[in-house]
Coordinates of C-alpha atoms and ligand atoms in Angstrom, one line a residue:
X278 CA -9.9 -36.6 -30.6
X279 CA -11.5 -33.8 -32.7
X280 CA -9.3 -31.4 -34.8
X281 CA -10.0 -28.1 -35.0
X282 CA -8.7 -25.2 -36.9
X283 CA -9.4 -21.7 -34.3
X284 CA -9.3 -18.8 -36.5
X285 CA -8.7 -15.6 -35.7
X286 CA -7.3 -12.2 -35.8
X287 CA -5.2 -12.3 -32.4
X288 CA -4.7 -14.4 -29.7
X289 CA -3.1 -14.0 -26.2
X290 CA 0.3 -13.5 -25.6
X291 CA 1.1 -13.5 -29.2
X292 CA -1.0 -10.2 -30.3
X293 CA -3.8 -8.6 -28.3
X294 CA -6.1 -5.7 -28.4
X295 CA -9.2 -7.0 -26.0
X296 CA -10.8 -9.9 -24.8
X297 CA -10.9 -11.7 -27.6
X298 CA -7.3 -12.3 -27.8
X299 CA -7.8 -14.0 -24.1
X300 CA -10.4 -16.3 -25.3
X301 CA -8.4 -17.9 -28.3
X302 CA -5.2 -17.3 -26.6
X303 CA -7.0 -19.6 -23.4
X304 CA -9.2 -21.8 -24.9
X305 CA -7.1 -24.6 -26.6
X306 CA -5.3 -25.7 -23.7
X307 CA -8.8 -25.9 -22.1
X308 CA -9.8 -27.9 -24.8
X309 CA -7.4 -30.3 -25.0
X310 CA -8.1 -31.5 -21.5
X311 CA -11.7 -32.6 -23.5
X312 CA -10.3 -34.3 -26.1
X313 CA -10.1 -31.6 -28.9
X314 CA -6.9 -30.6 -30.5
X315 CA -6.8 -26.9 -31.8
X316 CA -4.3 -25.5 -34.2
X317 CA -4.8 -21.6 -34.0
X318 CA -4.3 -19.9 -37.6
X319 CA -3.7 -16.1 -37.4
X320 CA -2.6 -13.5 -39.8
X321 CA 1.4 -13.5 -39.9
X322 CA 1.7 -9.8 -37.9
X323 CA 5.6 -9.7 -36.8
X324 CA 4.6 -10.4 -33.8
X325 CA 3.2 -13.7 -34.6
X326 CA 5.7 -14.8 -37.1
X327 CA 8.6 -13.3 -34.7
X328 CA 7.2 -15.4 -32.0
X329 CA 7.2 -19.1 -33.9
X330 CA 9.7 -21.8 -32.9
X331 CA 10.5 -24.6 -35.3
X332 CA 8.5 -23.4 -38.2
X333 CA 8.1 -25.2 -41.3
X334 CA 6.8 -24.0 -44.3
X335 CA 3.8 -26.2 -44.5
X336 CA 1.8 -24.5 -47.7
X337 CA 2.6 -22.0 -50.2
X338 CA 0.0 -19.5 -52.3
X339 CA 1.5 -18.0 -55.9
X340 CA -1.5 -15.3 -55.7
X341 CA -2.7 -15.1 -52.4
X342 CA -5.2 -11.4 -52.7
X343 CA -2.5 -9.7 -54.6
X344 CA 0.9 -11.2 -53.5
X345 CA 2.8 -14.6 -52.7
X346 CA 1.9 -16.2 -48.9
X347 CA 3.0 -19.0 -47.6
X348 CA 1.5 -20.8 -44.1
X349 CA 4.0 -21.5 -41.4
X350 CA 2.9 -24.5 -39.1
X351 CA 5.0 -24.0 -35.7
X352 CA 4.6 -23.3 -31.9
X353 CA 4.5 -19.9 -30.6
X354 CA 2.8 -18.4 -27.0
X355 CA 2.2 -22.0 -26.0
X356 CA -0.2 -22.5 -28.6
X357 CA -0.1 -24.9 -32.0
X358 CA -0.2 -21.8 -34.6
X359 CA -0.8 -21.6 -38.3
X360 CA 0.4 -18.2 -39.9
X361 CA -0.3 -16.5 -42.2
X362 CA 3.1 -15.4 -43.8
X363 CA 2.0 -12.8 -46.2
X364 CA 3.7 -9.5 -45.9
X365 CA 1.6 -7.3 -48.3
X366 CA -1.0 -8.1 -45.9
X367 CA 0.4 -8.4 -42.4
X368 CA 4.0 -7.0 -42.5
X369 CA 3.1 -4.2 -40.5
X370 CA 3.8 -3.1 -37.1
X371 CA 1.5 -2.2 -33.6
X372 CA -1.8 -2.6 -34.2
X373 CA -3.4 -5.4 -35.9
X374 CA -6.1 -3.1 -37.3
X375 CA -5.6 0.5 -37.6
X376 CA -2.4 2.2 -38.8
X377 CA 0.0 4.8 -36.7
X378 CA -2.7 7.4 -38.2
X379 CA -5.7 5.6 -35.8
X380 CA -7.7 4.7 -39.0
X381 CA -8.3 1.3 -40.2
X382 CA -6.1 0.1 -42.7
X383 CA -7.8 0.4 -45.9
X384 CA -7.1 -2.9 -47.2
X385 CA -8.8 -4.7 -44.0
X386 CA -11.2 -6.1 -45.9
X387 CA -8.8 -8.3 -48.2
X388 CA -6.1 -8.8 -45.0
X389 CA -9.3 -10.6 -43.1
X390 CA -11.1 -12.3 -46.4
X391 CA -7.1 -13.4 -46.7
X392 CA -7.4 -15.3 -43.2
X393 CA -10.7 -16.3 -43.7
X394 CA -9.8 -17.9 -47.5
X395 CA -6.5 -19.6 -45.6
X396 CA -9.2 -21.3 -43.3
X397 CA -11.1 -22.9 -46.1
X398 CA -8.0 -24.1 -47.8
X399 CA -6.7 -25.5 -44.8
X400 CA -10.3 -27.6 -44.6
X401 CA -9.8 -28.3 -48.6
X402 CA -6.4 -30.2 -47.0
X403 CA -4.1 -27.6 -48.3
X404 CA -2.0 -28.7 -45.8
X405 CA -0.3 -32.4 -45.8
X406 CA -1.4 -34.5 -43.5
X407 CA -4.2 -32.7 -41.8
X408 CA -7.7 -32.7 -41.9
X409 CA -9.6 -30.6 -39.6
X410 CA -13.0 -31.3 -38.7
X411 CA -14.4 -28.2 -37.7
X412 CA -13.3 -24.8 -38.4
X413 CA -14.1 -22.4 -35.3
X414 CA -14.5 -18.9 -36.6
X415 CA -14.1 -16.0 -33.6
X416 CA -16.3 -12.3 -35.3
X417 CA -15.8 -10.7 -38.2
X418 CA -12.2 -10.8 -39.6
X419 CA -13.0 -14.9 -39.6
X420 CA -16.1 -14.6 -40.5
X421 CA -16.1 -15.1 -44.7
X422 CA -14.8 -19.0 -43.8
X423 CA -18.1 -20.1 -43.0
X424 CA -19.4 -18.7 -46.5
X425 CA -16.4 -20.2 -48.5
X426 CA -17.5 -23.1 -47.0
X427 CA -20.6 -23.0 -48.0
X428 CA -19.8 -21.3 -51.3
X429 CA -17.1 -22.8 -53.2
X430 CA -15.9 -26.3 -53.7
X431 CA -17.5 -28.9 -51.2
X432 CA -15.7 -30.0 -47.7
X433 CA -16.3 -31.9 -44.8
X434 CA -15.9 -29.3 -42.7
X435 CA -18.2 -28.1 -40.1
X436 CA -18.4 -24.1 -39.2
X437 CA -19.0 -22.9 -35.7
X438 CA -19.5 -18.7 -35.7
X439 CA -18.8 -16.9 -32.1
X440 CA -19.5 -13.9 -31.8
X441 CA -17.4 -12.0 -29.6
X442 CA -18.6 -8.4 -30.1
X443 CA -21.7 -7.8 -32.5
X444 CA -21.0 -4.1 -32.5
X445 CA -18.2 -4.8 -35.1
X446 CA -19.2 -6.5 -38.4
X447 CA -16.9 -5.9 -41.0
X448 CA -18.8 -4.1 -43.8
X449 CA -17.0 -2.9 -47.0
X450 CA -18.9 -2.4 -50.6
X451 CA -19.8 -4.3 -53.6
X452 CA -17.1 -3.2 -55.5
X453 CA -14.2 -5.9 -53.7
X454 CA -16.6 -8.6 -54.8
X455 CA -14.6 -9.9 -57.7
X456 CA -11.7 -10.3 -55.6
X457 CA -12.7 -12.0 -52.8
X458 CA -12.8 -15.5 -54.4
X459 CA -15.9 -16.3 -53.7
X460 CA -18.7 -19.2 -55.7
X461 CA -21.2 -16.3 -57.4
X462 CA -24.3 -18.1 -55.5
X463 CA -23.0 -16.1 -52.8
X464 CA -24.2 -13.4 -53.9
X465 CA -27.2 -14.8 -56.1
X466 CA -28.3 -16.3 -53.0
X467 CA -28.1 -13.1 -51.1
X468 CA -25.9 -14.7 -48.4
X469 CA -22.7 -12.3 -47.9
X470 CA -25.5 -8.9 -49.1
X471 CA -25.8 -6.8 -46.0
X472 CA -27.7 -3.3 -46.5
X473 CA -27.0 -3.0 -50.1
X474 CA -22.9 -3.4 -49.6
X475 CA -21.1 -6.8 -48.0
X476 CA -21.4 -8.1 -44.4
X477 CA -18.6 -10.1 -43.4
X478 CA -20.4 -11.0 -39.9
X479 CA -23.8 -11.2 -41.6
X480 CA -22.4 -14.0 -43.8
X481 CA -20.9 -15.7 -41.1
X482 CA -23.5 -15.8 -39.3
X483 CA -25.9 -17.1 -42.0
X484 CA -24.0 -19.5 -43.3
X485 CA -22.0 -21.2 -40.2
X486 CA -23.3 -24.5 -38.9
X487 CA -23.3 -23.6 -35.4
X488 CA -23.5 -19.5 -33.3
X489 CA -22.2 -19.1 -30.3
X490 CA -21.7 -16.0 -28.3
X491 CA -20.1 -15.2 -25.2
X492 CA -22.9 -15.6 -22.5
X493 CA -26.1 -16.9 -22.5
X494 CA -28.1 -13.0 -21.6
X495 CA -25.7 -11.7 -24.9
X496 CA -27.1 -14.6 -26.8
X497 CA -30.5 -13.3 -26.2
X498 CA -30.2 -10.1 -26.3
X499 CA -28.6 -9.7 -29.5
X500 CA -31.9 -11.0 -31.0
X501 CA -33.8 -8.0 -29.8
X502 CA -33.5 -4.8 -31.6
X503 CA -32.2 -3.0 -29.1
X504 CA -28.5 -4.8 -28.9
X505 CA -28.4 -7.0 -32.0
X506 CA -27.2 -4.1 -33.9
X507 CA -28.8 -4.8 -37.1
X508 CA -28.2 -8.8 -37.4
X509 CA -31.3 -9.4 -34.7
X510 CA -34.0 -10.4 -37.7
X511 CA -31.2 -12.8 -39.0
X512 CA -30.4 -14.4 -35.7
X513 CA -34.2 -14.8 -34.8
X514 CA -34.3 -16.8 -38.1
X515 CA -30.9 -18.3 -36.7
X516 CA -32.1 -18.8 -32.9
X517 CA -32.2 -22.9 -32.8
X518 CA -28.4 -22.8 -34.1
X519 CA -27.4 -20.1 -31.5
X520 CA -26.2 -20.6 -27.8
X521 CA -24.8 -19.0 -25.4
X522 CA -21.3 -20.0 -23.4
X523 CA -20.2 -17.8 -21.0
X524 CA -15.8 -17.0 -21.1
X525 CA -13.7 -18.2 -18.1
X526 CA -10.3 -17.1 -17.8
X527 CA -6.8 -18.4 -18.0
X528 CA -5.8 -19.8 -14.5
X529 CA -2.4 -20.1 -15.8
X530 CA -2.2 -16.3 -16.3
X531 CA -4.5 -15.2 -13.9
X532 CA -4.0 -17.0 -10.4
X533 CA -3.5 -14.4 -7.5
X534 CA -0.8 -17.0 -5.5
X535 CA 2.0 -17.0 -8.3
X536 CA 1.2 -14.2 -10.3
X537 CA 4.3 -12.3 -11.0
X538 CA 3.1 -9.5 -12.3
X539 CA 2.1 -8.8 -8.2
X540 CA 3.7 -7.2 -5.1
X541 CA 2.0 -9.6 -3.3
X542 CA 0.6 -12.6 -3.5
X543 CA -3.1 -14.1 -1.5
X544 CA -6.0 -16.8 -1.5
X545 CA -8.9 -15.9 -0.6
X546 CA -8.0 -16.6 3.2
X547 CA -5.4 -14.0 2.9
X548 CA -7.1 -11.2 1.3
X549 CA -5.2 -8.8 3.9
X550 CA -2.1 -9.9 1.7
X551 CA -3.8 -7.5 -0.8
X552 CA -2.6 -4.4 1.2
X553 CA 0.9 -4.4 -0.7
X554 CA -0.7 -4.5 -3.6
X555 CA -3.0 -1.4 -2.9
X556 CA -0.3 0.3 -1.5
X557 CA 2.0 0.4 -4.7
X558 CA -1.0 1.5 -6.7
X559 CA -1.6 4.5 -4.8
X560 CA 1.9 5.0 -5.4
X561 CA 1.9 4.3 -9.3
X562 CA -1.4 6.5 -9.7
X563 CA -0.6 9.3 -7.3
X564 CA -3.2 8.5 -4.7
X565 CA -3.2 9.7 -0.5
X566 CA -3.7 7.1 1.6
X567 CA -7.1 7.7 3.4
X568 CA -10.5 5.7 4.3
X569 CA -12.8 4.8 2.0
X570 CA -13.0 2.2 -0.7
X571 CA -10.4 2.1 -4.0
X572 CA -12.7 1.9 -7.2
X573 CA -10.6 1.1 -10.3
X574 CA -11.7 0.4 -14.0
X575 CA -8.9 -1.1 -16.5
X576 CA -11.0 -0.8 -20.1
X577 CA -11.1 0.6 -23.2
X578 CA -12.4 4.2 -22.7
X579 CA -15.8 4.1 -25.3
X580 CA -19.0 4.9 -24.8
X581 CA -20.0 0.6 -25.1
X582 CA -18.1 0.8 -21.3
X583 CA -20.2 3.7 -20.1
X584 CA -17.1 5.5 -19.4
X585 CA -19.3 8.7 -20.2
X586 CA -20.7 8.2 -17.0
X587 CA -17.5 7.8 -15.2
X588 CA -17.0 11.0 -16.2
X589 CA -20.5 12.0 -15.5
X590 CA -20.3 11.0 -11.7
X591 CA -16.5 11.2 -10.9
X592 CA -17.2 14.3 -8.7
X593 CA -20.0 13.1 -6.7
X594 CA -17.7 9.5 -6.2
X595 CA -14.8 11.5 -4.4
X596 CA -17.6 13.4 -2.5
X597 CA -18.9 9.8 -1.5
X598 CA -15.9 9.3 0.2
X599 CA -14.2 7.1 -3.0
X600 CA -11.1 7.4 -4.4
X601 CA -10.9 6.3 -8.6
X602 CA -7.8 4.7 -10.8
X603 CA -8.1 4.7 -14.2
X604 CA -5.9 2.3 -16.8
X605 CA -7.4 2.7 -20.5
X606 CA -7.7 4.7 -23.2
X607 CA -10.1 5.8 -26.1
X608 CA -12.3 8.5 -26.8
X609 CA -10.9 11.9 -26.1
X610 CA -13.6 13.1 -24.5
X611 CA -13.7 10.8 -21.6
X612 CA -9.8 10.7 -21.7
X613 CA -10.1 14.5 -21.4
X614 CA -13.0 14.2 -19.1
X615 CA -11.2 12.0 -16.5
X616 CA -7.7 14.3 -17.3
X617 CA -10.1 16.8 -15.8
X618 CA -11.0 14.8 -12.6
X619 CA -7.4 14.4 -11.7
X620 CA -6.4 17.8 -11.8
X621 CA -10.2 18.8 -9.5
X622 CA -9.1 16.1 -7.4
X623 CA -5.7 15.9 -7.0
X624 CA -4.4 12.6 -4.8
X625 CA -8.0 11.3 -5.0
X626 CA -8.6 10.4 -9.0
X627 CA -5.8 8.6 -10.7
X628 CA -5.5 8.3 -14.5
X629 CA -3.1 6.0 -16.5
X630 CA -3.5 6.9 -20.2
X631 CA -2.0 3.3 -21.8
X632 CA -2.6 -0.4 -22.2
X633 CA -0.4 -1.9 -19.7
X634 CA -0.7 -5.9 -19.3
X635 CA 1.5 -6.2 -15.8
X636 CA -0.2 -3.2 -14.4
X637 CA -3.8 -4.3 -15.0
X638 CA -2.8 -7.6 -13.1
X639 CA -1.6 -5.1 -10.3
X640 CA -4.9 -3.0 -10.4
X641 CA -6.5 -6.2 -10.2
X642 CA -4.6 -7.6 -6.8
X643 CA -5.0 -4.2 -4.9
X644 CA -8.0 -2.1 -5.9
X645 CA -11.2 -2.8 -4.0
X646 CA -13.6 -2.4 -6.5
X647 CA -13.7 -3.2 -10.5
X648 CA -16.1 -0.7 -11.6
X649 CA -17.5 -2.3 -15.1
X650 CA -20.5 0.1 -16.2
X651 CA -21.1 -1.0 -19.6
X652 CA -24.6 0.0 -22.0
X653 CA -23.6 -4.0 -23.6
X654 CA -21.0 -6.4 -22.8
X655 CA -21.0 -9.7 -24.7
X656 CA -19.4 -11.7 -21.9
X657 CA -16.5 -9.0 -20.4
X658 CA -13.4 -10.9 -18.7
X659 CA -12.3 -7.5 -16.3
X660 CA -15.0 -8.4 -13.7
X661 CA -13.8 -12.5 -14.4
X662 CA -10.3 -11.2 -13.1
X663 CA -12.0 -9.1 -10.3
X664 CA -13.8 -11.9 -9.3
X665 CA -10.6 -13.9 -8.9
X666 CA -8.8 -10.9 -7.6
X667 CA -11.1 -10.6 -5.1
X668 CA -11.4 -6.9 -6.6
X669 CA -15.5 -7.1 -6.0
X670 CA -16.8 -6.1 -9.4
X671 CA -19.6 -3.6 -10.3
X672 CA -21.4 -3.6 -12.8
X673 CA -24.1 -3.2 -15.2
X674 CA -26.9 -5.6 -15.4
X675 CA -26.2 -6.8 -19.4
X676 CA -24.8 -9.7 -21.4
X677 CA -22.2 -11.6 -19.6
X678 CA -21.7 -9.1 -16.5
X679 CA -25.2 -10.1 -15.8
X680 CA -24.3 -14.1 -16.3
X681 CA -21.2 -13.7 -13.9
X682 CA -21.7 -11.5 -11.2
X683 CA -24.3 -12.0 -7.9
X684 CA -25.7 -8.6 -6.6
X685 CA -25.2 -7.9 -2.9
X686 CA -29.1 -7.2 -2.6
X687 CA -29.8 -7.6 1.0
X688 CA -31.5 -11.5 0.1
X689 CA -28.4 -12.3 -1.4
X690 CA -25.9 -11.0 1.4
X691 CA -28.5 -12.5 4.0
X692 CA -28.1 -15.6 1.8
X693 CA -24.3 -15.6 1.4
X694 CA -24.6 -15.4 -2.2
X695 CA -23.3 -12.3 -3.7
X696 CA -20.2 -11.5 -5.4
X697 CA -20.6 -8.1 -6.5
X698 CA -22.5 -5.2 -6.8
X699 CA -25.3 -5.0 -10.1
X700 CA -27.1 -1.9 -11.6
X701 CA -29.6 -1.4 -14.0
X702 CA -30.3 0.6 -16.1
X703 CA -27.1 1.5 -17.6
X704 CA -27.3 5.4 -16.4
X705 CA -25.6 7.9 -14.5
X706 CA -28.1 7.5 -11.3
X707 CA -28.3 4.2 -11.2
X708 CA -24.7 3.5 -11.7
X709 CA -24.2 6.5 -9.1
X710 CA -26.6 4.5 -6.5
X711 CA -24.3 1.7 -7.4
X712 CA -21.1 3.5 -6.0
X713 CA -22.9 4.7 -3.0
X714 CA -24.2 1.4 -2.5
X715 CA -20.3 0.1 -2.8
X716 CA -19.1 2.2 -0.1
X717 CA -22.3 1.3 2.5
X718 CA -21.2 -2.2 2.2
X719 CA -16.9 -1.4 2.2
X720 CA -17.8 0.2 5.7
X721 CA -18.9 -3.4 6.7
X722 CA -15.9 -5.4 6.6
X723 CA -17.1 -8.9 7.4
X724 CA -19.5 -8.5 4.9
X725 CA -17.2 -6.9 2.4
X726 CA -14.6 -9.4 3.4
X727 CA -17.2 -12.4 2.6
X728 CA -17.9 -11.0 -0.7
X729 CA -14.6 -11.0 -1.7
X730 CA -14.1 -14.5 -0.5
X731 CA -17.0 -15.9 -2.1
X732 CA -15.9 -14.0 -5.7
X733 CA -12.3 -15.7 -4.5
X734 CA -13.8 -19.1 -4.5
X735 CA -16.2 -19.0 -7.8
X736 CA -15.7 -21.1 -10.4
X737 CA -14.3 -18.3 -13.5
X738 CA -12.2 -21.1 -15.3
X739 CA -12.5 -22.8 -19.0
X740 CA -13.5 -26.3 -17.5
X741 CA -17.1 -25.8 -17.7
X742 CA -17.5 -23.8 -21.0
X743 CA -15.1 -25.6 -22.4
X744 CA -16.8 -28.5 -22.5
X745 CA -19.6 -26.8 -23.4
X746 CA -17.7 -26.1 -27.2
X747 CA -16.4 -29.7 -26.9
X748 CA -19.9 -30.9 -26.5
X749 CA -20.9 -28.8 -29.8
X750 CA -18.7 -29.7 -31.7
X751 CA -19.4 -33.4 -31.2
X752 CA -23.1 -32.8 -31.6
X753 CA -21.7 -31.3 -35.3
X754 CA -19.8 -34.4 -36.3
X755 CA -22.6 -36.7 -35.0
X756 CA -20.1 -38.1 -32.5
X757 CA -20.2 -38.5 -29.3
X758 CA -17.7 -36.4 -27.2
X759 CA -15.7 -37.4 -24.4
X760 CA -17.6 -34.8 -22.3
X761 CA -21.1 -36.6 -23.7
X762 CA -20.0 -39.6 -22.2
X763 CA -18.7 -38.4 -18.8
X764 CA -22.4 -37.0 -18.7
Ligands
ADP2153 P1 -13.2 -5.9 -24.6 O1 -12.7 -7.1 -25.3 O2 -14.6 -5.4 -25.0 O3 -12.2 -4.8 -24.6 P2 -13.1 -7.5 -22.2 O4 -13.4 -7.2 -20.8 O5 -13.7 -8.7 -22.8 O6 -13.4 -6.2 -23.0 O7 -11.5 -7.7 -22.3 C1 -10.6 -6.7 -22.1 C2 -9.2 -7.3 -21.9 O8 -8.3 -6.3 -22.2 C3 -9.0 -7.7 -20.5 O9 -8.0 -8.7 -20.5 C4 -8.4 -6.5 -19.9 O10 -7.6 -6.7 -18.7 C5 -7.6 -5.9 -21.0 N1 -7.4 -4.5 -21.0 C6 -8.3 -3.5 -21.4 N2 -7.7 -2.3 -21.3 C7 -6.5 -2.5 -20.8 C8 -5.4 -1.6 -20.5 N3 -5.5 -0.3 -20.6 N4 -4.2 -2.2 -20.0 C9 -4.1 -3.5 -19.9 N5 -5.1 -4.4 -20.2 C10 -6.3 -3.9 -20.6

C-alpha cells in the first residue's frame, strides 16, 4: 500500500469550480482499487469543514501565516479529508477564490502558500501516526509543497506536480517573501523567481519529483511556445520528468442507467430512451420542437473555450438547420453575445446564465451534440461525459479533446471508429464546417446512431489512468506497484 497526501484547492462534491474538482474528487477511490491510499487535504472553506463527519483534531499551528489553524482529519464527500481549519484564511463563503466583488481575494497568495506549508508538515509527520510517502500536488494553489520540500528541513517525501491548467500560475511579488516560510536557497537558487516577482507553478514545477498533466497532446504542447504560456523553456529542461495521463470520469456520478439527476435513463442500446431527456430540455431552455440536431455546450464562457466563436457563428448554426443551449457563464461579452442570439432567435437558441450541477447531467442525457470548441484544453471532462452520454462531442483538435475524441472522417465512419466530430484550427470557419458537418451526419441516423453507441461503449473511466499514477508513484519510491506486477 502507498500513502499519499492529494492536495488541493477543491475537490468534488465538497467544493467545485471546474474540472479539477472532478479529478481529486474521483481519483482516490480509483486509486485505492491499485493499492494506494489517498488522504485529500484541502483548505477548510465552510463547505469543507461543514461537510466532515467524525472529525478529530489531529494537529494544531500557534502561527499558522498570521493566525491559529488547526488540521481536522475526518471523512467528508466520500473521501478521507485533511482540513485545513483556519478561518483568517478560509472562513469565507461561495467561491474558493474570488470574493462577492469577482476579484481575487487579495490574500490568495498566503491562503494557497498556507495549504501548500500544511502539506509539507504533514510529510515532516506533523500528524501522529502517519507518514505519507508521496505528496501529489494538483496546479498552483499546491504548488509551493514541492519547493518546501525541497527547501526547508529534509523528508522522505516524494513530489509529483500535475498540472491541470497552465494558463493559471499563481504569480504575486517579492515583497510576500519573508512570509512565506521558506529555506533562503529558494531564492539564492532562483527556484521560486519567475519574471522578476514569484511563480508559485514555476516552483512547482522545478522542484517536484515527477510532472504530470492531463493528456498526453497537453503534455507536449505546453513545451512549445505557443501553449506553454511562459513555463515551456522550463519544461523542455523538465521533459524526461513529465508525462502525460489523460482524466476519466467518475462512473459513480456519471453512469447514464441510475443517474438521478435524469428524466430518463439508457445504455447505449437504448439511446431512444434519450428522447425524455431532450424533451424536458427544450422545455427548460425555451426551445420548439422541430428537425434538426440539438447542439449544447455546458462550460465556462472564456475565450480558452472559444465561446467567442459561438457567438461568432450562432446565426449561421440556426440557418444550418441547428438549434443551440447554452449552460455557463463568464465573460460578458459572450454572455451578452449569446443573450443576443436568444432574442434573434427566439425558440431556436437557449441560454442558461448559471452553474447548475443536476442540469448539466440533464444537458448531457438529451442534447445531441456537446459542442467543445476550445483554443487549449488540458484534458476537458464535458466531451468525457458526452462521450458517456452518448451526447457526440465536437470539438477542437488540442490537448486532451484531441486524446479522447475519434473524428467522423469518412475512413473512420467506413472503419467504425469515430466517436465525434474534430476541427482544426481553432477558428470560426473551421469550427463552422464542424457544425455543418454535425448536421450532414445527424441526417443519417444509423450512422449518427453508431457514433453514439461507439462513444457509449468507450472506455472514459479512472481504471486505466489510474494506474497509470499508481505506476509513478511506485517508480518514485523504487517499489514495485501492484499495477507493475499485474504487467
Ligand atoms: P474546466 O476545468 O477548464 O472548466 P473541464 O471540462 O475540465 O473544464 O471541467 C468542467 C467541469 O465543470 C465539468 O464537470 C462540467 O460539467 C462542469 N461545468 C462547467 N460549467 C458548468 C455549469 N455552468 N453548470 C454545471 N457544470 C458546469
Amino acid at each position: 500500500m502507498i500513502d499519499v497526501v492529494s492536495v488541493a484547492s477543491e475537490a468534488y462534491p465538497l467544493i467545485k469550480t471546474g474540472g479539477l474538482a472532478d479529478v481529486t474528487g474521483a481519483l482516490p477511490a480509483a486509486l485505492a482499487r491499485h493499492d494506494v491510499a489517498v488522504r485529500t487535504l484541502l483548505p477548510g472553506y465552510p463547505a469543507v469543514l461543514g461537510a466532515i463527519e467524525n472529525g478529530r483534531v489531529v494537529a494544531e499551528f500557534q502561527e499558522f501565516f498570521g493566525g491559529f489553524a488547526q488540521l481536522i482529519a475526518g471523512r467528508a464527500g466520500g473521501l478521507d479529508i485533511i482540513a485545513i481549519n483556519a478561518p483568517h484564511l478560509y472562513d469565507r463563503q461561495g467561491n474558493p477564490y474570488v470574493g462577492p466583488d469577482k476579484q481575487d481575494w487579495p490574500d490568495n497568495w498566503k491562503r494557497f502558500a498556507g495549504l501548500s506549508f500544511a502539506a509539507y508538515e504533514i510529510a515532516q509527520g506533523v500528524v501522529e501516526g502517519y507518514h505519507p510517502q508521496i505528496l501529489h500536488c494538483h496546479d498552483w494553489q499546491a504548488a509551493m509543497a514541492p519547493a518546501y520540500v525541497a527547501f526547508n528541513a529534509p523528508t522522505r517525501v516524494k513530489t509529483v506536480m500535475t498540472v491541470h491548467n497552465i494558463a493559471f500560475q499563481g504569480r504575486y511579488e517579492w515583497n510576500i517573501f519573508p512570509e512565506l516560510r521558506i529555506d533562503f536557497r529558494a531564492a539564492q537558487e532562483g527556484a521560486i523567481e519567475y519574471f522578476g516577482g514569484i511563480g508559485y507553478l514555476k516552483a512547482g514545477l522545478q522542484t517536484a519529483d515527477a510532472l504530470t498533466t492531463v493528456s498526453p497532446t497537453y503534455a507536449l504542447e505546453i513545451k512549445t511556445a505557443a501553449y506553454g504560456m511562459g513555463l515551456e523553456g522550463l519544461l523542455q529542461q523538465r521533459a524526461g520528468a513529465l508525462t502525460g495521463i489523460t482524466n476519466g470520469i467518475d462512473y459513480g456520478d456519471w453512469d447514464p442507467m441510475v443517474d438521478p439527476m435524469l428524466r430518463q435513463h439508457f445504455g447505449h442500446n437504448t439511446t431512444e430512451q434519450r428522447a425524455g431527456n431532450r424533451r424536458a430540455l427544450l422545455e427548460r431552455f425555451n426551445i420548439d420542437e422541430s428537425p434538426g440536431p440539438l447542439f449544447s455546450v455546458v462550460s465556462r464562457l472564456t475565450w480558452q473555450k472559444g465561446l467567442d466563436m459561438l457567438v461568432e457563428v450562432v446565426d449561421q448554426l440556426i440557418a444550418a438547420g441547428g438549434k443551440l443551449i447554452v449552460l455557463g457563464s463568464g465573460d460578458a461579452e459572450i454572455e451578452n453575445g449569446l443573450a443576443g442570439a436568444t432574442l434573434r432567435h427566439p425558440g431556436k437558441v437557449g441560454f442558461i446564465r448559471a452553474y447548475d450541477e443536476p442540469l448539466s447531467h440533464l444537458v448531457q442525457g438529451g442534447a445531441d451534440v456537446m459542442m467543445v470548441p476550445s483554443r487549449f484544453e488540458p484534458c476537458g471532462l464535458t466531451q468525457l461525459y458526452g462521450l458517456r452520454y452518448g451526447c457526440v462531442p465536437l470539438v477542437s483538435r488540442v490537448g486532451g479533446l484531441a486524446d479522447t475524441v475519434i473524428d467522423a472522417n469518412e475512413a473512420a465512419v467506413e472503419a467504425g471508429a469515430a466517436t465525434g466530430i474534430v476541427f482544426a484550427p481553432a477558428t470560426p470557419e473551421a469550427f463552422m464546417d464542424a457544425i455543418h458537418r454535425a448536421i450532414r451526419l445527424y441526417g443519417h441516423e444509423k450512422t449518427w446512431r453508431k457514433m453514439q453507441r461507439r462513444g457509449m461503449k468507450s472506455d472514459v473511466s479512472w481504471d486505466l489512468s489510474a494506474g497509470k499514477y499508481a505506476k509513478l508513484y511506485g517508480r518514485l519510491l523504487g517499489v514495485k506497484s501492484h499495477d507493475d506486477h499485474a504487467d
